Short mmCIF file of N, CA and C in Angstrom, two decimals:
data_model
loop_
_atom_site.label_atom_id
_atom_site.label_comp_id
_atom_site.label_asym_id
_atom_site.label_seq_id
_atom_site.Cartn_x
_atom_site.Cartn_y
_atom_site.Cartn_z
N MET G 1 28.32 -0.81 -13.54
CA MET G 1 27.48 -0.14 -12.58
C MET G 1 28.33 0.68 -11.61
N LEU G 2 29.52 0.19 -11.28
CA LEU G 2 30.39 0.91 -10.36
C LEU G 2 30.70 2.30 -10.89
N ARG G 3 31.07 2.40 -12.17
CA ARG G 3 31.40 3.70 -12.76
C ARG G 3 30.18 4.62 -12.75
N THR G 4 29.02 4.09 -13.09
CA THR G 4 27.80 4.91 -13.13
C THR G 4 27.46 5.43 -11.75
N ARG G 5 27.56 4.58 -10.75
CA ARG G 5 27.26 5.02 -9.38
C ARG G 5 28.27 6.04 -8.88
N MET G 6 29.54 5.84 -9.22
CA MET G 6 30.56 6.81 -8.79
C MET G 6 30.32 8.17 -9.43
N GLN G 7 29.93 8.18 -10.70
CA GLN G 7 29.68 9.45 -11.38
C GLN G 7 28.45 10.14 -10.82
N ALA G 8 27.48 9.36 -10.35
CA ALA G 8 26.25 9.93 -9.83
C ALA G 8 26.36 10.31 -8.35
N SER G 9 27.45 9.92 -7.71
CA SER G 9 27.63 10.18 -6.29
C SER G 9 27.67 11.68 -6.01
N GLN G 10 27.08 12.08 -4.91
CA GLN G 10 27.05 13.49 -4.53
C GLN G 10 28.00 13.77 -3.37
N ASN G 11 28.93 12.88 -3.14
CA ASN G 11 29.85 13.04 -2.02
C ASN G 11 31.05 13.91 -2.34
N GLY G 12 31.10 14.46 -3.52
CA GLY G 12 32.29 15.23 -3.90
C GLY G 12 33.41 14.26 -4.25
N ASN G 13 34.64 14.69 -4.11
CA ASN G 13 35.76 13.82 -4.46
C ASN G 13 36.24 12.96 -3.31
N LYS G 14 35.84 13.27 -2.08
CA LYS G 14 36.34 12.55 -0.93
C LYS G 14 35.56 11.26 -0.70
N GLY G 15 36.24 10.15 -0.73
CA GLY G 15 35.65 8.88 -0.38
C GLY G 15 34.58 8.35 -1.32
N VAL G 16 34.59 8.79 -2.56
CA VAL G 16 33.57 8.34 -3.50
C VAL G 16 33.71 6.85 -3.75
N LEU G 17 34.91 6.38 -3.98
CA LEU G 17 35.13 4.96 -4.25
C LEU G 17 34.72 4.11 -3.05
N GLY G 18 35.13 4.55 -1.86
CA GLY G 18 34.79 3.79 -0.65
C GLY G 18 33.30 3.74 -0.39
N SER G 19 32.64 4.90 -0.48
CA SER G 19 31.20 4.93 -0.22
C SER G 19 30.42 4.16 -1.30
N THR G 20 30.91 4.19 -2.53
CA THR G 20 30.26 3.44 -3.60
C THR G 20 30.43 1.95 -3.38
N ALA G 21 31.62 1.53 -2.97
CA ALA G 21 31.87 0.11 -2.71
C ALA G 21 31.00 -0.38 -1.54
N VAL G 22 30.86 0.43 -0.50
CA VAL G 22 30.01 0.06 0.64
C VAL G 22 28.55 -0.04 0.20
N ALA G 23 28.11 0.91 -0.59
CA ALA G 23 26.72 0.90 -1.07
C ALA G 23 26.46 -0.31 -1.96
N MET G 24 27.42 -0.66 -2.79
CA MET G 24 27.23 -1.82 -3.66
C MET G 24 27.24 -3.12 -2.85
N LYS G 25 28.07 -3.18 -1.81
CA LYS G 25 28.09 -4.36 -0.95
C LYS G 25 26.74 -4.52 -0.25
N GLU G 26 26.18 -3.40 0.23
CA GLU G 26 24.86 -3.44 0.86
C GLU G 26 23.79 -3.86 -0.16
N MET G 27 23.90 -3.35 -1.38
CA MET G 27 22.94 -3.68 -2.41
C MET G 27 22.98 -5.17 -2.73
N VAL G 28 24.17 -5.74 -2.85
CA VAL G 28 24.30 -7.18 -3.13
C VAL G 28 23.77 -7.98 -1.94
N GLY G 29 24.03 -7.51 -0.72
CA GLY G 29 23.52 -8.19 0.46
C GLY G 29 22.00 -8.17 0.53
N ASN G 30 21.39 -7.05 0.16
CA ASN G 30 19.93 -6.91 0.24
C ASN G 30 19.20 -7.50 -0.96
N GLU G 31 19.76 -7.31 -2.16
CA GLU G 31 19.03 -7.67 -3.38
C GLU G 31 19.64 -8.82 -4.15
N GLY G 32 20.79 -9.31 -3.73
CA GLY G 32 21.43 -10.43 -4.42
C GLY G 32 22.43 -9.99 -5.47
N ILE G 33 23.20 -10.96 -5.94
CA ILE G 33 24.28 -10.69 -6.89
C ILE G 33 23.75 -10.18 -8.23
N THR G 34 22.52 -10.57 -8.58
CA THR G 34 21.97 -10.13 -9.87
C THR G 34 21.73 -8.62 -9.92
N SER G 35 21.70 -7.97 -8.76
CA SER G 35 21.52 -6.52 -8.75
C SER G 35 22.68 -5.79 -9.42
N LEU G 36 23.83 -6.46 -9.53
CA LEU G 36 24.98 -5.85 -10.20
C LEU G 36 24.75 -5.69 -11.70
N TRP G 37 23.80 -6.44 -12.25
CA TRP G 37 23.51 -6.35 -13.68
C TRP G 37 22.26 -5.55 -13.95
N ARG G 38 21.85 -4.75 -12.99
CA ARG G 38 20.68 -3.89 -13.18
C ARG G 38 20.99 -2.91 -14.32
N GLY G 39 20.09 -2.78 -15.23
CA GLY G 39 20.29 -1.89 -16.36
C GLY G 39 20.83 -2.59 -17.59
N LEU G 40 21.12 -3.89 -17.50
CA LEU G 40 21.68 -4.60 -18.65
C LEU G 40 20.70 -4.65 -19.81
N THR G 41 19.43 -4.89 -19.52
CA THR G 41 18.43 -4.94 -20.59
C THR G 41 18.35 -3.60 -21.32
N LEU G 42 18.30 -2.51 -20.56
CA LEU G 42 18.25 -1.19 -21.20
C LEU G 42 19.56 -0.86 -21.93
N THR G 43 20.67 -1.42 -21.44
CA THR G 43 21.94 -1.22 -22.14
C THR G 43 21.87 -1.87 -23.52
N PHE G 44 21.31 -3.07 -23.58
CA PHE G 44 21.15 -3.72 -24.89
C PHE G 44 20.18 -2.96 -25.77
N TRP G 45 19.10 -2.43 -25.18
CA TRP G 45 18.14 -1.64 -25.95
C TRP G 45 18.78 -0.36 -26.47
N ARG G 46 19.82 0.10 -25.82
CA ARG G 46 20.53 1.30 -26.29
C ARG G 46 21.60 0.92 -27.31
N ASP G 47 22.43 -0.06 -26.99
CA ASP G 47 23.61 -0.34 -27.80
C ASP G 47 23.32 -1.04 -29.12
N VAL G 48 22.39 -1.98 -29.13
CA VAL G 48 22.11 -2.71 -30.37
C VAL G 48 21.51 -1.78 -31.43
N PRO G 49 20.44 -1.02 -31.11
CA PRO G 49 19.93 -0.09 -32.13
C PRO G 49 20.95 0.99 -32.50
N PHE G 50 21.73 1.46 -31.52
CA PHE G 50 22.73 2.48 -31.84
C PHE G 50 23.69 1.95 -32.89
N SER G 51 24.21 0.75 -32.68
CA SER G 51 25.15 0.18 -33.65
C SER G 51 24.50 -0.02 -35.01
N ALA G 52 23.26 -0.49 -35.01
CA ALA G 52 22.56 -0.70 -36.28
C ALA G 52 22.37 0.63 -37.02
N PHE G 53 21.86 1.65 -36.32
CA PHE G 53 21.66 2.97 -36.94
C PHE G 53 23.00 3.56 -37.38
N TYR G 54 23.98 3.46 -36.50
CA TYR G 54 25.27 4.10 -36.78
C TYR G 54 25.92 3.49 -38.00
N TRP G 55 26.09 2.17 -38.04
CA TRP G 55 26.83 1.56 -39.14
C TRP G 55 26.07 1.62 -40.45
N TRP G 56 24.73 1.48 -40.40
CA TRP G 56 23.96 1.64 -41.62
C TRP G 56 24.10 3.08 -42.13
N GLY G 57 23.95 4.06 -41.25
CA GLY G 57 24.06 5.46 -41.63
C GLY G 57 25.44 5.83 -42.11
N TYR G 58 26.46 5.26 -41.49
CA TYR G 58 27.83 5.54 -41.89
C TYR G 58 28.08 5.04 -43.31
N GLU G 59 27.71 3.80 -43.58
CA GLU G 59 27.93 3.24 -44.92
C GLU G 59 27.08 3.95 -45.96
N TYR G 60 25.84 4.27 -45.60
CA TYR G 60 24.95 5.00 -46.51
C TYR G 60 25.53 6.38 -46.81
N GLY G 61 26.00 7.07 -45.77
CA GLY G 61 26.58 8.41 -45.95
C GLY G 61 27.83 8.39 -46.79
N ARG G 62 28.70 7.43 -46.54
CA ARG G 62 29.93 7.32 -47.34
C ARG G 62 29.61 7.07 -48.81
N LYS G 63 28.62 6.18 -49.05
CA LYS G 63 28.23 5.87 -50.44
C LYS G 63 27.67 7.11 -51.13
N ARG G 64 26.81 7.86 -50.43
CA ARG G 64 26.21 9.07 -51.03
C ARG G 64 27.28 10.14 -51.27
N LEU G 65 28.21 10.29 -50.37
CA LEU G 65 29.28 11.27 -50.57
C LEU G 65 30.15 10.89 -51.76
N ASP G 66 30.43 9.61 -51.92
CA ASP G 66 31.23 9.16 -53.06
C ASP G 66 30.48 9.38 -54.37
N GLU G 67 29.16 9.09 -54.36
CA GLU G 67 28.35 9.34 -55.56
C GLU G 67 28.31 10.83 -55.89
N SER G 68 28.20 11.65 -54.88
CA SER G 68 28.18 13.10 -55.08
C SER G 68 29.51 13.57 -55.67
N ARG G 69 30.60 13.03 -55.18
CA ARG G 69 31.92 13.40 -55.70
C ARG G 69 32.05 12.96 -57.16
N ALA G 70 31.50 11.79 -57.51
CA ALA G 70 31.56 11.31 -58.89
C ALA G 70 30.74 12.21 -59.81
N ARG G 71 29.54 12.62 -59.35
CA ARG G 71 28.71 13.52 -60.16
C ARG G 71 29.39 14.86 -60.37
N SER G 72 29.99 15.38 -59.31
CA SER G 72 30.70 16.67 -59.43
C SER G 72 31.85 16.57 -60.41
N ALA G 73 32.59 15.46 -60.35
CA ALA G 73 33.72 15.28 -61.27
C ALA G 73 33.22 15.17 -62.70
N ALA G 74 32.10 14.47 -62.91
CA ALA G 74 31.55 14.33 -64.27
C ALA G 74 31.08 15.68 -64.80
N MET G 75 30.46 16.49 -63.97
CA MET G 75 29.99 17.81 -64.40
C MET G 75 31.15 18.73 -64.76
N LEU G 76 32.27 18.56 -64.09
CA LEU G 76 33.43 19.40 -64.36
C LEU G 76 34.31 18.82 -65.46
N GLY G 77 33.92 17.65 -65.99
CA GLY G 77 34.70 17.02 -67.06
C GLY G 77 35.95 16.35 -66.55
N GLN G 78 36.02 16.05 -65.29
CA GLN G 78 37.18 15.37 -64.71
C GLN G 78 36.84 13.90 -64.52
N ARG G 79 37.88 13.10 -64.38
CA ARG G 79 37.60 11.69 -64.13
C ARG G 79 37.55 11.46 -62.63
N HIS G 80 36.72 10.51 -62.24
CA HIS G 80 36.55 10.20 -60.82
C HIS G 80 37.45 9.03 -60.46
N ASP G 81 38.36 9.26 -59.53
CA ASP G 81 39.25 8.18 -59.08
C ASP G 81 38.51 7.31 -58.07
N ALA G 82 38.65 5.99 -58.24
CA ALA G 82 38.06 5.06 -57.27
C ALA G 82 38.76 5.19 -55.93
N GLU G 83 40.06 5.47 -55.98
CA GLU G 83 40.84 5.65 -54.76
C GLU G 83 40.72 7.10 -54.30
N LEU G 84 40.32 7.31 -53.09
CA LEU G 84 40.21 8.66 -52.54
C LEU G 84 41.55 9.06 -51.94
N SER G 85 41.80 10.34 -51.95
CA SER G 85 42.99 10.83 -51.26
C SER G 85 42.76 10.69 -49.76
N HIS G 86 43.82 10.78 -49.00
CA HIS G 86 43.70 10.64 -47.55
C HIS G 86 42.79 11.72 -46.96
N SER G 87 42.92 12.95 -47.45
CA SER G 87 42.09 14.03 -46.91
C SER G 87 40.63 13.85 -47.28
N ALA G 88 40.34 13.38 -48.51
CA ALA G 88 38.95 13.13 -48.92
C ALA G 88 38.35 11.99 -48.11
N LEU G 89 39.13 10.95 -47.89
CA LEU G 89 38.66 9.81 -47.09
C LEU G 89 38.38 10.24 -45.66
N LEU G 90 39.27 11.04 -45.09
CA LEU G 90 39.08 11.53 -43.72
C LEU G 90 37.84 12.42 -43.64
N THR G 91 37.67 13.30 -44.61
CA THR G 91 36.51 14.20 -44.62
C THR G 91 35.21 13.40 -44.74
N ASP G 92 35.17 12.46 -45.69
CA ASP G 92 33.96 11.64 -45.86
C ASP G 92 33.66 10.83 -44.61
N SER G 93 34.68 10.24 -44.03
CA SER G 93 34.47 9.43 -42.82
C SER G 93 33.97 10.29 -41.67
N PHE G 94 34.52 11.48 -41.53
CA PHE G 94 34.10 12.38 -40.46
C PHE G 94 32.64 12.80 -40.65
N ILE G 95 32.28 13.23 -41.84
CA ILE G 95 30.92 13.69 -42.10
C ILE G 95 29.92 12.55 -41.93
N ALA G 96 30.21 11.40 -42.51
CA ALA G 96 29.30 10.25 -42.41
C ALA G 96 29.19 9.78 -40.96
N GLY G 97 30.30 9.74 -40.25
CA GLY G 97 30.29 9.29 -38.85
C GLY G 97 29.56 10.26 -37.94
N ALA G 98 29.79 11.55 -38.14
CA ALA G 98 29.12 12.55 -37.29
C ALA G 98 27.61 12.55 -37.53
N ALA G 99 27.21 12.48 -38.79
CA ALA G 99 25.78 12.49 -39.10
C ALA G 99 25.09 11.22 -38.59
N SER G 100 25.68 10.07 -38.85
CA SER G 100 25.05 8.83 -38.41
C SER G 100 25.07 8.70 -36.89
N GLY G 101 26.12 9.18 -36.25
CA GLY G 101 26.19 9.16 -34.79
C GLY G 101 25.14 10.06 -34.16
N ALA G 102 24.90 11.21 -34.77
CA ALA G 102 23.88 12.13 -34.25
C ALA G 102 22.49 11.52 -34.35
N VAL G 103 22.20 10.90 -35.48
CA VAL G 103 20.88 10.27 -35.67
C VAL G 103 20.72 9.09 -34.72
N ALA G 104 21.74 8.25 -34.62
CA ALA G 104 21.67 7.08 -33.73
C ALA G 104 21.52 7.52 -32.28
N SER G 105 22.22 8.55 -31.88
CA SER G 105 22.11 9.06 -30.50
C SER G 105 20.73 9.62 -30.22
N PHE G 106 20.16 10.30 -31.19
CA PHE G 106 18.82 10.86 -31.01
C PHE G 106 17.82 9.77 -30.66
N PHE G 107 17.90 8.65 -31.36
CA PHE G 107 16.94 7.57 -31.13
C PHE G 107 17.24 6.73 -29.89
N THR G 108 18.48 6.66 -29.46
CA THR G 108 18.83 5.76 -28.36
C THR G 108 19.09 6.45 -27.02
N THR G 109 19.13 7.77 -26.99
CA THR G 109 19.37 8.48 -25.73
C THR G 109 18.33 8.16 -24.65
N PRO G 110 17.04 8.04 -24.99
CA PRO G 110 16.08 7.69 -23.93
C PRO G 110 16.42 6.38 -23.21
N PHE G 111 16.97 5.41 -23.93
CA PHE G 111 17.36 4.16 -23.28
C PHE G 111 18.56 4.36 -22.38
N ASP G 112 19.48 5.25 -22.78
CA ASP G 112 20.64 5.55 -21.94
C ASP G 112 20.20 6.25 -20.66
N VAL G 113 19.28 7.18 -20.78
CA VAL G 113 18.76 7.87 -19.59
C VAL G 113 18.06 6.88 -18.67
N GLY G 114 17.26 6.00 -19.25
CA GLY G 114 16.56 4.98 -18.46
C GLY G 114 17.53 4.07 -17.74
N LYS G 115 18.60 3.65 -18.41
CA LYS G 115 19.60 2.78 -17.79
C LYS G 115 20.27 3.49 -16.62
N THR G 116 20.66 4.72 -16.83
CA THR G 116 21.34 5.46 -15.77
C THR G 116 20.41 5.67 -14.58
N ARG G 117 19.16 6.01 -14.85
CA ARG G 117 18.20 6.19 -13.76
C ARG G 117 17.96 4.88 -13.02
N GLN G 118 17.91 3.78 -13.77
CA GLN G 118 17.68 2.48 -13.14
C GLN G 118 18.85 2.10 -12.26
N GLN G 119 20.05 2.46 -12.64
CA GLN G 119 21.22 2.10 -11.87
C GLN G 119 21.48 3.03 -10.70
N THR G 120 20.97 4.24 -10.74
CA THR G 120 21.31 5.20 -9.69
C THR G 120 20.09 5.72 -8.96
N VAL G 121 19.30 6.53 -9.62
CA VAL G 121 18.24 7.29 -8.97
C VAL G 121 17.12 6.41 -8.43
N MET G 122 16.72 5.39 -9.16
CA MET G 122 15.56 4.60 -8.77
C MET G 122 15.74 3.92 -7.42
N HIS G 123 16.97 3.75 -6.97
CA HIS G 123 17.21 3.04 -5.73
C HIS G 123 17.65 3.96 -4.61
N ASP G 124 17.47 5.25 -4.81
CA ASP G 124 17.81 6.24 -3.82
C ASP G 124 16.58 7.11 -3.59
N ALA G 125 15.89 6.90 -2.47
CA ALA G 125 14.62 7.59 -2.21
C ALA G 125 14.78 9.11 -2.22
N GLN G 126 15.87 9.61 -1.66
CA GLN G 126 16.09 11.05 -1.60
C GLN G 126 16.26 11.62 -3.01
N ALA G 127 16.97 10.92 -3.88
CA ALA G 127 17.16 11.38 -5.26
C ALA G 127 15.85 11.32 -6.02
N ARG G 128 15.02 10.32 -5.74
CA ARG G 128 13.72 10.24 -6.41
C ARG G 128 12.87 11.44 -6.03
N MET G 129 12.88 11.85 -4.77
CA MET G 129 12.09 13.00 -4.32
C MET G 129 12.56 14.27 -5.03
N LYS G 130 13.88 14.41 -5.17
CA LYS G 130 14.44 15.60 -5.80
C LYS G 130 14.05 15.67 -7.27
N ASP G 131 13.91 14.52 -7.94
CA ASP G 131 13.59 14.48 -9.37
C ASP G 131 12.13 14.75 -9.68
N LEU G 132 11.26 14.60 -8.72
CA LEU G 132 9.83 14.77 -8.98
C LEU G 132 9.48 16.25 -9.14
N PRO G 133 8.52 16.54 -10.01
CA PRO G 133 8.07 17.94 -10.14
C PRO G 133 7.45 18.41 -8.83
N GLU G 134 7.50 19.71 -8.60
CA GLU G 134 6.96 20.28 -7.38
C GLU G 134 5.48 19.95 -7.19
N THR G 135 4.74 19.83 -8.28
CA THR G 135 3.31 19.58 -8.18
C THR G 135 3.00 18.19 -7.65
N ARG G 136 4.01 17.33 -7.56
CA ARG G 136 3.78 15.97 -7.09
C ARG G 136 4.22 15.79 -5.63
N ARG G 137 4.68 16.85 -4.97
CA ARG G 137 5.14 16.76 -3.59
C ARG G 137 4.21 17.55 -2.69
N LEU G 138 4.05 17.08 -1.47
CA LEU G 138 3.29 17.84 -0.49
C LEU G 138 3.82 17.46 0.89
N GLY G 139 4.42 18.41 1.54
CA GLY G 139 4.94 18.16 2.88
C GLY G 139 5.97 17.05 2.94
N GLY G 140 6.79 16.93 1.91
CA GLY G 140 7.83 15.91 1.91
C GLY G 140 7.33 14.54 1.52
N GLU G 141 6.04 14.37 1.28
CA GLU G 141 5.50 13.08 0.88
C GLU G 141 5.13 13.13 -0.59
N VAL G 142 5.27 12.02 -1.25
CA VAL G 142 4.96 11.94 -2.67
C VAL G 142 3.59 11.29 -2.83
N PHE G 143 2.77 11.86 -3.70
CA PHE G 143 1.49 11.25 -4.01
C PHE G 143 1.75 10.08 -4.94
N GLU G 144 1.44 8.90 -4.49
CA GLU G 144 1.63 7.69 -5.28
C GLU G 144 0.31 7.32 -5.95
N GLY G 145 -0.04 8.00 -6.99
CA GLY G 145 -1.30 7.72 -7.68
C GLY G 145 -1.05 6.96 -8.96
N SER G 146 -2.06 6.31 -9.45
CA SER G 146 -1.93 5.59 -10.70
C SER G 146 -2.65 6.33 -11.82
N ALA G 147 -2.91 7.59 -11.61
CA ALA G 147 -3.67 8.35 -12.60
C ALA G 147 -2.84 8.69 -13.83
N GLY G 148 -1.54 8.64 -13.74
CA GLY G 148 -0.71 8.86 -14.92
C GLY G 148 -0.32 10.30 -15.13
N LEU G 149 -0.13 10.67 -16.39
CA LEU G 149 0.40 11.99 -16.73
C LEU G 149 -0.55 13.12 -16.38
N ARG G 150 -1.84 12.87 -16.29
CA ARG G 150 -2.75 13.98 -16.01
C ARG G 150 -2.51 14.59 -14.63
N ASP G 151 -1.85 13.86 -13.71
CA ASP G 151 -1.55 14.39 -12.38
C ASP G 151 -0.50 15.50 -12.44
N TYR G 152 0.27 15.59 -13.50
CA TYR G 152 1.32 16.58 -13.57
C TYR G 152 0.79 17.99 -13.72
N ASP G 153 -0.48 18.19 -14.03
CA ASP G 153 -1.03 19.54 -14.14
C ASP G 153 -1.55 20.04 -12.80
N LEU G 154 -1.58 19.21 -11.80
CA LEU G 154 -2.15 19.61 -10.51
C LEU G 154 -1.34 20.72 -9.87
N GLU G 155 -1.99 21.68 -9.35
CA GLU G 155 -1.33 22.74 -8.58
C GLU G 155 -1.74 22.52 -7.13
N LEU G 156 -0.80 22.13 -6.30
CA LEU G 156 -1.09 21.86 -4.89
C LEU G 156 -0.63 22.98 -4.01
#
């Protein structure tokens, strides 16, 4: 949480560590020691599926690339070596890793955004005001309605 708060700090480079440490001390004093683990649940919701998608996709991609290489070798009348050269192994690993990482990130990014917001923005009233769409503000006050998404079309 310390790293996330420091990255989200708007104090520039001067005194970021000190102001973050003071803010965290106040947070622990007000909300208890468990506040230091805020975002842990969303971290697990991000990391566990990411690892599952990534490693499954990586192994699946490597297998398909190897099968494709074997088919190409058979079509050309060449024999397919079970042992890949270093460059072929690096290429296959890169392609499989990049593709599976992109897919895994696509599905888990919302949890990462939620975790970061939970650790930073949700506990800073000024940052929450800045994040709200203009249609939800009036005279510096936020309309706290339970109407849901339909309120976002309001023109005030």
